[in-house]
XYZ file of C-alpha atoms in Angstrom:
785
model
C 120.312 18.012 399.924
C 118.168 20.041 398.787
C 116.712 20.019 395.373
C 115.269 23.563 393.965
C 112.829 23.870 391.921
C 110.160 20.275 393.413
C 106.674 20.715 394.150
C 105.288 17.928 396.298
C 102.092 16.397 395.308
C 99.502 18.079 397.813
C 96.300 16.810 398.406
C 93.292 18.994 399.404
C 90.040 17.406 400.837
C 87.579 19.694 401.563
C 85.020 19.064 405.199
C 82.103 21.041 405.020
C 79.927 19.204 407.165
C 80.390 17.227 410.563
C 80.270 13.531 410.914
C 78.253 13.963 413.411
C 75.511 10.804 413.960
C 71.830 11.296 412.541
C 72.893 14.206 410.880
C 72.607 16.769 412.951
C 74.690 19.952 411.639
C 73.999 22.373 413.517
C 74.026 23.222 417.692
C 70.672 23.985 418.762
C 68.597 23.803 415.338
C 66.633 20.202 415.715
C 64.185 18.642 414.208
C 62.408 18.327 417.360
C 61.982 21.666 417.941
C 58.567 21.519 419.610
C 59.332 19.166 422.070
C 62.632 22.021 422.870
C 60.143 23.930 423.098
C 58.536 21.936 425.291
C 61.253 20.838 427.585
C 62.225 24.512 427.455
C 58.660 26.044 429.342
C 59.405 22.805 431.333
C 61.884 24.315 432.726
C 61.250 27.694 433.348
C 58.250 26.555 434.748
C 59.805 24.612 437.393
C 62.812 26.338 437.956
C 60.725 29.963 438.520
C 58.023 28.170 441.362
C 61.015 27.397 443.490
C 59.897 29.807 446.044
C 56.713 27.958 446.486
C 57.107 24.362 445.443
C 60.683 23.533 447.068
C 60.391 20.296 448.444
C 59.055 19.330 445.379
C 61.790 20.925 443.385
C 63.794 19.525 445.804
C 62.813 16.446 445.650
C 62.857 16.567 441.328
C 66.193 18.004 441.248
C 67.218 14.902 443.806
C 65.776 12.193 441.596
C 67.132 13.094 438.297
C 70.691 13.609 439.715
C 71.030 10.015 440.648
C 72.897 9.066 437.647
C 74.177 12.177 436.187
C 77.578 12.651 436.091
C 80.086 15.529 438.743
C 80.324 18.088 436.972
C 84.462 18.528 437.758
C 84.186 15.747 434.739
C 83.737 19.096 432.538
C 88.161 19.679 433.082
C 88.253 15.576 432.821
C 86.858 14.157 430.295
C 88.884 14.111 427.214
C 88.308 16.124 424.329
C 88.686 14.780 421.536
C 92.341 16.147 419.995
C 93.729 16.124 416.298
C 96.812 13.941 414.810
C 99.560 16.174 413.351
C 101.709 14.220 410.818
C 105.049 15.577 410.160
C 108.406 14.720 408.487
C 111.383 14.518 411.014
C 111.961 17.513 410.880
C 108.513 19.120 412.807
C 108.990 21.671 410.208
C 106.984 20.142 407.220
C 103.099 18.876 407.836
C 101.808 16.156 406.080
C 98.861 15.351 407.083
C 96.305 15.709 409.966
C 94.498 12.061 411.383
C 90.932 13.562 413.491
C 87.635 13.009 414.240
C 87.321 16.606 415.639
C 89.737 19.481 414.117
C 90.636 20.477 417.090
C 93.072 22.926 418.015
C 93.400 23.915 422.344
C 93.170 27.261 423.165
C 93.897 30.239 426.508
C 91.318 32.013 427.660
C 93.876 34.999 427.623
C 94.793 34.269 424.290
C 91.488 34.774 423.379
C 90.925 38.800 422.327
C 88.188 41.019 424.265
C 86.268 41.255 421.682
C 85.761 37.796 420.628
C 84.271 37.076 424.166
C 82.114 39.713 424.435
C 81.322 39.322 420.743
C 80.270 35.475 422.423
C 78.939 36.156 425.290
C 76.384 39.157 423.834
C 75.183 36.343 421.200
C 75.286 33.644 423.703
C 74.172 34.621 427.181
C 74.481 37.907 428.097
C 74.479 37.303 432.120
C 77.313 35.018 432.002
C 79.788 36.919 433.826
C 76.649 36.854 436.598
C 74.095 33.782 436.241
C 73.997 30.707 438.145
C 74.000 28.197 435.458
C 70.838 29.244 433.971
C 69.733 32.506 433.247
C 65.659 31.670 433.826
C 64.810 35.291 432.715
C 66.690 34.162 428.963
C 64.202 30.982 428.831
C 61.346 32.822 429.758
C 62.019 35.419 426.889
C 63.314 33.002 423.991
C 60.185 30.729 424.795
C 58.191 33.886 423.734
C 60.532 35.461 420.805
C 59.924 31.331 419.732
C 56.259 31.737 420.145
C 55.337 34.514 418.631
C 57.573 33.929 415.663
C 55.988 29.869 415.319
C 59.092 28.465 414.984
C 62.782 28.399 416.686
C 64.943 31.108 416.312
C 66.317 31.869 420.225
C 67.614 29.775 422.527
C 67.653 29.982 426.521
C 70.200 27.942 426.964
C 73.705 29.297 429.351
C 77.095 28.990 427.611
C 77.211 27.117 430.736
C 74.364 24.134 429.870
C 75.855 24.542 426.322
C 79.011 23.201 428.098
C 77.783 21.003 429.549
C 75.154 19.186 425.943
C 78.405 19.119 424.291
C 80.793 17.521 426.309
C 79.025 15.070 429.081
C 75.470 14.824 428.150
C 74.540 14.250 424.704
C 72.303 15.827 422.228
C 69.009 13.887 422.986
C 66.930 16.539 422.629
C 64.214 15.477 425.949
C 62.655 17.023 428.907
C 65.103 14.848 431.053
C 68.127 16.337 429.291
C 67.687 19.677 429.692
C 66.287 19.049 434.051
C 70.265 17.195 433.995
C 71.850 19.884 431.827
C 70.130 22.818 433.851
C 71.288 20.472 437.551
C 75.213 20.223 436.157
C 75.443 24.295 434.714
C 74.855 25.046 438.453
C 76.485 22.558 440.299
C 79.240 23.881 437.614
C 79.138 27.411 437.765
C 79.655 26.247 442.067
C 82.850 24.307 440.795
C 84.558 26.415 437.589
C 85.467 30.189 437.707
C 83.395 31.852 434.973
C 86.969 32.437 433.343
C 87.987 28.970 433.276
C 84.112 27.678 431.592
C 84.030 30.025 428.788
C 88.084 28.974 428.018
C 86.302 24.605 427.877
C 83.595 25.955 425.992
C 86.099 27.934 423.317
C 87.839 24.826 423.512
C 84.174 22.858 422.879
C 82.054 23.978 420.716
C 80.962 23.163 417.327
C 81.304 25.953 414.611
C 80.307 24.179 411.559
C 83.527 22.045 408.850
C 84.233 20.167 411.395
C 86.024 23.108 413.043
C 85.437 21.484 416.847
C 86.908 24.933 419.191
C 87.695 28.415 417.743
C 90.806 28.128 417.180
C 90.769 25.192 414.538
C 87.813 27.218 413.846
C 89.145 30.589 413.053
C 91.898 28.867 410.892
C 89.567 26.938 409.088
C 87.067 29.744 407.547
C 89.952 32.461 407.179
C 93.531 30.811 407.291
C 94.441 32.351 410.666
C 96.520 30.910 413.774
C 96.866 33.526 416.078
C 93.746 34.465 416.903
C 94.600 38.018 417.648
C 94.646 38.887 413.848
C 91.106 38.528 413.821
C 88.997 41.565 412.800
C 86.061 42.526 414.994
C 84.240 41.220 411.548
C 85.444 37.824 411.654
C 85.220 38.107 415.339
C 81.715 38.613 415.921
C 81.348 36.373 411.985
C 82.877 33.307 414.833
C 80.593 34.364 417.213
C 77.636 34.159 415.287
C 78.081 30.334 413.813
C 78.049 27.786 417.120
C 73.671 28.375 417.595
C 72.708 26.761 413.832
C 76.755 26.178 412.107
C 75.124 24.751 408.549
C 72.302 27.584 408.106
C 75.118 30.103 409.095
C 77.760 28.749 407.139
C 80.175 31.499 405.052
C 80.679 28.537 402.803
C 77.705 27.507 401.729
C 75.294 30.601 402.679
C 76.602 33.799 402.904
C 74.101 36.203 403.081
C 72.793 33.737 406.085
C 76.114 33.896 408.303
C 75.835 38.190 406.959
C 72.864 38.730 408.360
C 73.724 36.398 412.015
C 76.934 38.626 411.943
C 74.371 41.874 412.185
C 72.936 40.271 415.173
C 75.849 39.656 416.775
C 77.083 43.197 415.755
C 74.002 45.161 417.904
C 73.621 42.120 420.334
C 77.368 44.006 420.741
C 76.356 47.446 420.752
C 73.134 46.657 423.343
C 75.445 45.154 425.471
C 78.042 48.273 425.871
C 81.328 46.509 424.239
C 80.585 48.829 420.829
C 78.720 51.334 419.794
C 76.550 51.188 416.775
C 77.951 52.950 414.851
C 81.502 50.424 415.604
C 78.720 48.119 414.596
C 77.110 49.774 411.854
C 80.577 50.524 410.012
C 81.370 46.829 411.305
C 78.675 45.476 409.466
C 80.104 46.305 406.189
C 83.967 44.655 406.474
C 84.317 42.823 403.848
C 84.793 39.147 404.821
C 86.568 36.294 402.588
C 86.704 33.074 403.398
C 87.648 29.225 401.705
C 86.388 26.200 401.763
C 88.408 24.071 404.743
C 91.125 21.910 403.618
C 93.797 19.593 404.323
C 97.471 19.269 402.875
C 98.758 15.594 401.670
C 102.287 15.496 401.698
C 104.046 12.578 400.288
C 100.717 10.218 400.008
C 101.434 7.088 400.282
C 104.165 6.781 403.211
C 101.754 8.912 404.715
C 98.537 6.249 405.201
C 101.370 3.676 405.843
C 102.525 5.746 409.068
C 98.409 6.311 409.907
C 98.744 2.554 409.165
C 101.897 1.887 411.638
C 99.898 4.748 414.862
C 96.643 2.598 414.639
C 98.512 -0.298 415.592
C 100.476 1.428 418.332
C 97.906 3.661 419.853
C 94.423 1.804 417.708
C 92.365 4.207 415.796
C 90.442 6.294 418.122
C 93.906 6.992 420.087
C 95.596 7.757 416.661
C 91.926 9.498 415.472
C 91.634 11.912 418.719
C 94.224 12.116 420.914
C 96.208 14.601 419.925
C 99.468 13.445 419.761
C 101.890 15.073 417.531
C 104.364 12.324 415.593
C 107.400 12.166 413.753
C 107.612 10.963 411.376
C 111.376 9.305 409.615
C 110.781 11.024 406.606
C 113.318 13.337 404.768
C 111.553 15.791 402.948
C 114.297 16.843 400.952
C 114.703 13.052 400.110
C 111.662 12.931 399.395
C 111.109 15.544 396.489
C 114.292 14.590 395.750
C 112.071 10.809 395.178
C 109.113 12.115 393.107
C 111.403 13.837 390.846
C 113.935 11.155 389.754
C 110.500 8.301 389.502
C 109.043 11.050 387.030
C 111.907 12.099 385.535
C 113.578 8.401 384.128
C 109.363 7.184 383.710
C 108.716 10.372 380.969
C 112.712 9.381 379.864
C 110.676 6.010 379.394
C 108.239 6.231 378.159
C 108.389 4.601 374.475
C 109.248 1.848 376.121
C 105.975 1.663 377.931
C 107.433 2.555 381.197
C 104.209 4.814 383.083
C 105.030 3.308 386.727
C 107.033 3.291 389.376
C 107.362 2.879 393.094
C 110.946 3.550 395.296
C 112.152 3.361 399.300
C 114.739 4.806 400.377
C 116.238 3.277 403.821
C 118.555 3.400 406.451
C 119.769 0.101 407.215
C 120.882 0.583 409.920
C 117.681 2.605 411.971
C 115.202 0.696 409.870
C 113.730 3.879 409.047
C 112.612 5.502 405.415
C 113.422 8.274 404.229
C 111.546 8.851 401.430
C 108.754 6.803 399.740
C 107.468 6.950 396.401
C 103.685 4.430 396.242
C 103.081 5.135 392.375
C 104.238 7.481 389.606
C 101.345 9.969 390.829
C 99.315 9.687 393.716
C 96.689 11.904 391.438
C 96.839 9.661 387.745
C 94.495 7.269 387.959
C 94.556 5.261 383.793
C 94.755 1.575 383.128
C 99.013 2.078 383.656
C 99.212 4.240 386.331
C 97.006 3.392 389.533
C 98.718 6.159 391.754
C 96.613 5.857 394.921
C 97.383 2.506 395.137
C 100.641 1.697 396.637
C 102.925 0.092 394.861
C 105.706 -0.058 397.152
C 103.820 -1.288 400.197
C 101.210 -3.004 398.733
C 101.290 -4.371 395.646
C 102.225 -8.054 395.157
C 104.820 -8.513 392.326
C 107.746 -10.839 391.523
C 110.868 -9.637 392.496
C 112.619 -11.929 389.325
C 115.866 -11.456 389.705
C 116.320 -9.585 392.823
C 114.808 -13.306 394.722
C 118.074 -14.709 393.914
C 119.990 -13.377 396.915
C 117.790 -15.481 398.842
C 118.350 -18.374 397.129
C 122.127 -18.305 396.732
C 122.253 -17.456 400.489
C 119.850 -20.890 400.960
C 122.617 -22.259 399.642
C 124.727 -21.472 401.536
C 123.179 -21.587 404.715
C 121.740 -24.833 403.559
C 123.919 -26.979 401.292
C 127.638 -25.706 402.644
C 128.027 -23.700 399.432
C 130.423 -19.785 398.749
C 130.942 -17.613 396.791
C 133.229 -19.722 394.518
C 130.908 -23.083 394.589
C 131.208 -24.442 390.659
C 127.021 -25.058 389.575
C 125.745 -25.477 385.590
C 124.702 -22.500 383.138
C 122.670 -25.554 381.353
C 120.276 -25.821 379.996
C 117.549 -28.536 381.063
C 113.876 -29.928 380.379
C 112.618 -31.567 383.740
C 108.435 -32.423 384.406
C 107.281 -29.318 386.254
C 104.677 -31.306 388.253
C 101.513 -30.538 386.067
C 102.590 -33.050 383.314
C 104.080 -29.974 381.248
C 107.713 -29.998 380.421
C 110.087 -27.170 382.219
C 112.894 -25.657 379.719
C 113.880 -22.561 381.294
C 116.811 -20.005 379.787
C 118.479 -17.557 380.936
C 117.506 -13.791 379.789
C 120.347 -14.029 376.626
C 119.551 -17.438 375.884
C 123.633 -18.196 376.357
C 124.747 -21.265 378.004
C 127.823 -20.539 379.698
C 128.677 -23.733 380.937
C 130.443 -23.446 384.394
C 130.555 -21.121 386.056
C 130.578 -19.884 390.658
C 127.978 -17.983 392.118
C 129.569 -14.855 392.381
C 129.635 -14.925 388.646
C 126.354 -16.126 388.054
C 125.135 -13.128 390.693
C 126.107 -10.514 388.840
C 125.404 -11.584 385.563
C 122.174 -12.238 387.053
C 122.004 -15.851 384.974
C 118.640 -18.141 385.272
C 120.161 -21.700 385.325
C 122.272 -21.695 388.048
C 119.998 -20.414 390.610
C 118.197 -23.212 389.469
C 120.187 -25.840 390.446
C 120.562 -24.702 393.935
C 116.771 -23.849 394.097
C 116.624 -27.513 393.000
C 119.581 -28.729 395.756
C 118.361 -27.253 398.287
C 114.329 -27.567 397.797
C 111.967 -24.572 398.196
C 110.440 -24.441 401.327
C 114.598 -24.145 402.681
C 114.865 -20.983 400.643
C 110.828 -19.435 402.254
C 111.877 -20.721 405.396
C 116.161 -18.647 404.888
C 112.768 -15.913 403.621
C 110.826 -15.970 406.793
C 115.007 -16.105 408.851
C 115.788 -12.699 407.608
C 111.737 -11.433 409.048
C 109.652 -11.457 405.993
C 106.262 -12.386 407.567
C 105.257 -13.481 403.917
C 104.023 -16.960 402.630
C 102.753 -18.653 399.356
C 100.920 -21.304 398.362
C 103.658 -24.288 398.374
C 101.656 -27.337 396.354
C 101.546 -24.407 393.300
C 105.795 -23.404 393.316
C 108.310 -25.258 391.600
C 111.537 -24.323 390.357
C 111.243 -20.984 389.386
C 110.371 -20.091 393.073
C 114.344 -19.622 392.562
C 114.077 -16.809 390.906
C 111.501 -14.930 391.206
C 108.639 -16.746 390.427
C 107.131 -15.311 394.249
C 105.298 -12.590 394.560
C 106.206 -9.684 397.270
C 106.283 -6.237 398.157
C 108.990 -4.127 397.364
C 108.281 -3.054 401.178
C 109.105 -6.176 402.535
C 111.952 -7.065 400.238
C 113.604 -4.060 400.934
C 113.480 -5.153 404.685
C 115.076 -8.501 403.352
C 117.793 -6.690 401.763
C 118.354 -4.752 405.180
C 119.096 -7.294 406.894
C 122.265 -8.154 404.635
C 123.099 -4.168 404.593
C 122.981 -4.315 408.357
C 125.904 -7.317 408.487
C 122.309 -9.537 409.717
C 121.195 -7.486 412.456
C 117.440 -7.208 410.858
C 115.390 -4.615 412.344
C 112.054 -3.389 411.673
C 111.135 -0.937 409.530
C 109.731 2.213 410.647
C 108.350 5.567 409.119
C 107.775 7.153 412.838
C 109.906 8.806 414.609
C 108.842 10.120 417.810
C 105.287 10.164 418.907
C 104.282 12.681 421.432
C 101.524 13.762 423.265
C 99.468 16.733 424.034
C 101.965 16.869 427.591
C 104.937 17.072 425.848
C 105.810 13.378 426.459
C 107.333 11.172 424.750
C 104.842 8.352 424.220
C 107.112 6.594 422.312
C 110.489 6.472 420.773
C 111.496 5.361 417.715
C 114.409 7.102 417.370
C 116.691 3.754 419.394
C 115.444 0.205 417.315
C 115.459 -2.948 418.646
C 118.773 -4.990 416.362
C 117.917 -8.535 415.967
C 120.801 -10.627 414.798
C 119.077 -12.967 412.400
C 122.229 -13.750 410.477
C 125.526 -14.769 410.960
C 127.603 -11.666 409.609
C 130.050 -13.014 407.962
C 127.870 -14.859 406.055
C 126.158 -10.980 405.023
C 129.306 -9.589 404.531
C 130.395 -12.266 402.198
C 126.757 -11.615 400.017
C 127.575 -8.080 400.413
C 131.010 -8.173 398.877
C 129.531 -10.492 395.729
C 127.124 -8.495 395.728
C 129.808 -5.177 394.560
C 130.313 -6.360 391.575
C 127.344 -4.990 389.970
C 128.402 -1.479 390.778
C 131.828 -2.138 389.677
C 132.160 -1.297 385.973
C 135.867 -3.535 386.638
C 133.506 -5.989 388.930
C 130.252 -7.328 385.947
C 130.443 -5.774 382.128
C 126.836 -6.500 382.815
C 126.042 -3.900 385.523
C 128.479 -1.811 386.671
C 128.747 0.232 383.253
C 124.770 1.281 384.209
C 124.685 1.672 387.952
C 128.589 3.199 389.465
C 127.964 5.774 391.513
C 131.372 6.469 392.111
C 131.474 4.356 395.376
C 131.291 0.832 396.798
C 127.743 0.049 396.850
C 126.203 -2.901 396.496
C 123.001 -3.939 393.954
C 120.795 -7.042 392.733
C 118.375 -6.121 390.338
C 115.422 -8.649 388.747
C 113.433 -8.544 385.528
C 110.519 -10.826 385.299
C 108.934 -12.954 381.963
C 107.268 -10.823 379.664
C 109.591 -7.614 381.469
C 106.217 -6.970 383.131
C 108.440 -5.771 386.569
C 111.739 -4.663 386.639
C 113.492 -3.559 389.856
C 116.727 -3.248 391.489
C 117.596 -3.103 395.612
C 121.089 -1.718 396.207
C 123.332 -0.113 399.034
C 126.257 1.142 400.938
C 126.523 0.873 404.731
C 124.816 4.466 404.811
C 121.853 4.549 402.462
C 119.480 0.855 400.817
C 116.599 2.117 397.660
C 114.482 -0.476 396.600
C 112.798 0.463 393.230
C 110.543 -1.482 390.755
C 109.298 -0.371 387.163
C 106.312 -1.626 384.920
C 102.498 -0.492 384.409
C 98.830 -1.020 387.092
C 98.185 -2.982 384.127
C 101.163 -5.973 383.437
C 100.882 -4.960 380.720
C 103.989 -5.440 379.394
C 107.593 -2.770 378.360
C 109.333 -3.280 375.724
C 113.089 -3.490 374.564
C 113.686 -1.661 378.859
C 116.676 -4.018 380.479
C 116.191 -4.093 384.777
C 119.444 -2.114 384.553
C 118.861 0.564 382.484
C 115.663 1.563 383.606
C 115.182 0.867 387.727
C 118.929 0.755 387.973
C 119.896 3.874 386.604
C 117.144 5.998 388.596
C 118.672 3.986 391.215
C 122.118 5.681 390.133
C 121.119 8.908 389.505
C 119.090 9.338 392.305
C 121.290 7.849 394.845
C 124.356 9.498 393.916
C 122.394 13.207 395.607
C 121.164 10.787 398.101
C 124.744 9.770 399.304
C 126.984 12.454 397.991
C 127.719 14.379 401.468
C 128.205 10.890 404.183
C 131.530 9.336 403.877
C 132.263 7.026 401.569
C 132.957 3.962 404.012
C 132.539 -0.095 403.092
C 131.997 -3.211 406.279
C 134.869 -3.820 408.002
C 136.063 -7.291 407.394
C 134.564 -10.228 410.752
C 136.622 -12.590 412.173
C 135.668 -15.663 410.668
C 136.556 -14.888 407.388
C 139.581 -16.927 405.511
C 141.520 -16.294 402.656
C 141.341 -18.819 399.885
C 143.187 -18.890 395.753
C 141.534 -20.855 394.095
C 140.911 -22.349 390.253
C 138.268 -19.661 388.427
C 139.621 -17.021 385.717
C 139.575 -13.455 386.969
C 139.432 -12.030 384.306
C 135.687 -9.540 383.479
C 134.539 -12.203 381.261
C 135.934 -14.972 382.877
C 134.490 -16.801 386.391
C 134.339 -20.365 384.524
C 137.004 -22.608 386.061
C 136.833 -25.424 388.531
C 135.825 -23.188 392.269
C 137.705 -25.617 394.188
C 142.136 -24.821 394.991
C 144.088 -24.809 392.260
C 144.955 -28.301 390.859
C 147.683 -29.754 388.191
C 144.701 -29.484 385.304
C 143.988 -25.650 385.907
C 144.906 -23.056 383.961
C 148.132 -21.272 384.686
C 145.741 -18.056 384.961
C 143.101 -18.552 386.514
C 144.077 -17.476 390.486
C 140.803 -16.052 392.234
C 141.075 -15.390 395.449
C 137.899 -15.548 397.321
C 136.178 -14.880 400.524
C 135.022 -17.730 402.594
C 133.351 -18.272 406.121
C 136.110 -20.278 408.266
C 134.746 -23.917 407.769
C 133.567 -23.892 404.258
C 136.776 -22.901 402.821
C 137.468 -25.728 400.015
C 139.942 -28.247 401.081
C 140.810 -30.115 397.809
C 141.977 -29.565 394.146
C 140.513 -29.555 391.271
C 141.760 -32.517 389.473
C 138.717 -34.660 389.745
C 137.311 -31.559 387.350
C 139.584 -31.418 385.571
C 141.154 -34.613 383.307
C 143.630 -36.139 381.030
C 140.501 -35.621 378.438
C 139.485 -32.085 379.680
C 136.881 -31.058 381.732
C 134.864 -33.516 383.492
C 131.197 -32.817 382.584
C 128.584 -34.232 385.259
C 125.200 -33.204 385.816
C 124.336 -32.500 389.510
C 121.289 -34.902 388.645
C 121.288 -38.073 386.921
C 117.535 -36.686 384.695
C 119.575 -33.266 383.513
C 123.432 -35.211 382.449
C 121.035 -36.266 378.253
C 120.417 -32.197 378.357
C 124.490 -31.581 379.914
C 125.514 -34.187 377.368
C 123.438 -31.953 374.513
C 125.901 -28.684 375.466
C 128.839 -30.209 375.746
C 128.855 -31.187 372.013
C 127.763 -27.957 371.406
C 130.222 -26.476 373.507
C 133.514 -28.209 371.921
C 132.266 -27.305 368.134
C 132.276 -23.516 369.198
C 129.093 -23.875 369.731
C 128.223 -22.598 373.002
C 132.334 -21.209 373.637
C 131.399 -17.388 374.018
C 135.771 -16.927 374.194
C 135.297 -18.778 377.042
C 136.459 -22.778 376.931
C 140.033 -23.462 375.451
C 139.254 -26.835 376.595
C 137.922 -29.874 376.034
C 135.174 -31.621 377.602
C 135.683 -35.205 379.016
C 133.848 -37.566 376.318
C 133.998 -35.530 373.604
C 136.982 -33.562 371.509
C 137.812 -30.726 368.988
C 136.535 -31.826 366.145
C 139.570 -31.506 362.799
C 139.252 -29.212 360.437
C 138.431 -29.662 356.834
C 140.493 -27.071 354.541
C 137.855 -24.358 354.374
C 138.241 -23.936 357.601
C 135.304 -25.438 358.951
C 134.455 -28.994 360.902
C 133.735 -31.697 359.049
C 130.824 -33.156 358.674
C 131.334 -36.813 359.207
C 133.670 -36.267 362.083
C 131.291 -37.117 365.091
C 132.065 -37.199 368.944
C 135.724 -39.130 369.270
C 135.512 -41.554 372.609
C 132.601 -42.666 374.798
C 129.245 -40.487 375.433
C 129.123 -39.350 379.263
C 127.875 -42.178 381.377
C 123.688 -42.505 382.109
C 124.608 -43.070 385.873
C 127.566 -40.609 386.612
C 130.010 -41.075 389.260
C 128.883 -37.997 392.331
C 129.678 -34.845 391.848
C 132.794 -33.433 394.081
C 130.179 -31.629 396.926
C 127.283 -33.546 396.759
C 123.958 -32.041 397.209
C 121.196 -32.652 400.126
C 118.220 -34.352 399.533
C 116.361 -32.788 396.828
C 112.392 -31.392 396.782
C 110.458 -32.308 393.703
C 109.999 -29.136 392.141
């Protein structure tokens, strides 16, 4: 899949100052210059007097060497290396994690002129000295005294390496003595070529660039050192002495003056002619501020979070790993484009923000991840850098009903054809106030099945299930699906069952993944594999360790129910808007006051979860979950699965079919949900799927009686409200074309000659009992909201 003309977001962060303790910006220039000069003098005296005071010097060296690290530690002490995060192919760099930006380079890859420039300005006797240069120290002391400031340093390349890698930058006499001792030992332990290579990989060049290769990339955008010009090499060679003072980004004149010194030194040492040096001094130098690119920012930061959890912060930032993320580059670009296009189209409805997650439900790999409309937009309605996919807690609305109905199946023996009631009720909410919920359309559809209730996203049946099983049981189901999320249970009521409890979009997607993967949970991952600097794979997520947390038969039944929502012949509410040309499951959700709308749907190969809303919780207008995130889901998923085989889930063993009394018409669904009895309308026949052992065993003769439907509320304190609905239903107020029979205890009002109901004729027969008999499927013990 490719999307032409799409440019993903990219961020830049300028590194102008290194992260070094104490604010020291240069390698050699220090606030403690007198101490350093004094140390240099003492070191010179000490070393020059070896021939006269050998015994004393030996004793002194023995004293200082007592607690020194070993010289061979130069090769074993870990060098902080940058960690690079790529897309799943390794072709697109998303981000670099680094305390010190560094890329290792072999000496064979460093041009001879670069080596000569460095040796000329830093340590012209490097190839012959024993690790220290006594004459160089004396020259530095004399030059510094003459100028009244530090103009030269006496440390050799070997000493600089010892200082930066083993001893630190503490400007004391003791450290200088230890540095000299170790430099001599290092020269005996390693070849000059090895020391110079270590130096080029260790030394600081400013602007957070550690090592020569990082410096070439930072200042000139050059990855191949052989492409450096002589002028560029000379400029780089001059930086280590005082990286901040000679910073070409901040102080080009100083950098050019320092470059001229390097070129003159090269000429003095015979590496180039003076004519070449003078000509190179006129070479134009162009540098740009160092930057770190950032693509798919919200996703990348979640990768960083997972990486730190796996390796620790130090390992993540200093380990030099290559991280192949799970991101599908083309899918990410498509996701970013579709989110922006659909939000832009809905700005008139006060829709300003959105988030999207796509994952492979069989592996848990997150393939696309958009945390906001625009990472760089910072308005009240679009707090772009805030991750609305992985951090924001939002009410999931009706997408949460999946867990409520699944709990009914697991805890109360409910099935796809279990008869529920879409009838309004009023009851205390636990705080002394009345709770009187309604459906989004304010209608009341009477008896419905779970399948119908889900495909039409009705609230009242879900609340009936919530009261039947209890809030705690639903939370247990959420936990069973692998979501480590809890709520203050003392504040939860029946509305929890229809999505009043806040959740993160990534958690919703992760829970739906279990259903999409037939009951096997796979932890979501944003990392495919982690490779260390030697090429060894230290962590491989490509073979996920799935865990069965749900009987696959229940997952399959739920998949089959949710499939109705993308089928125009399965759901007249959602199907016309969300069909993607192949079987797919979907559930949408809308919260009170239109603050959040969601859509979560999947095929066996891909799952996508979408949220729309505003960061400041301002209300949207004239929008629905089908027309907002539902249409975005449709348009996006058509492309995402377009190249994949058209498949659906194989029917597992242990599923049985039964013909039950349910209206099979698109606008139907009402019925007993039991086996057809003598009172079931002849056209009410529907084949439903059941987990073996849960299929209905009895017919519906207790529901369809000689006087009509026997309407019995599931809870005694709801019966009064059910009676009120019944009175309206027989008068035609609540029929919606779905009811053609009487309700037990009520009879149709005879029509007056004008065709309108006669007001003098009230309901005939006794009212429904205030203490109704037990329903045909008694509810489990309930918890009050």
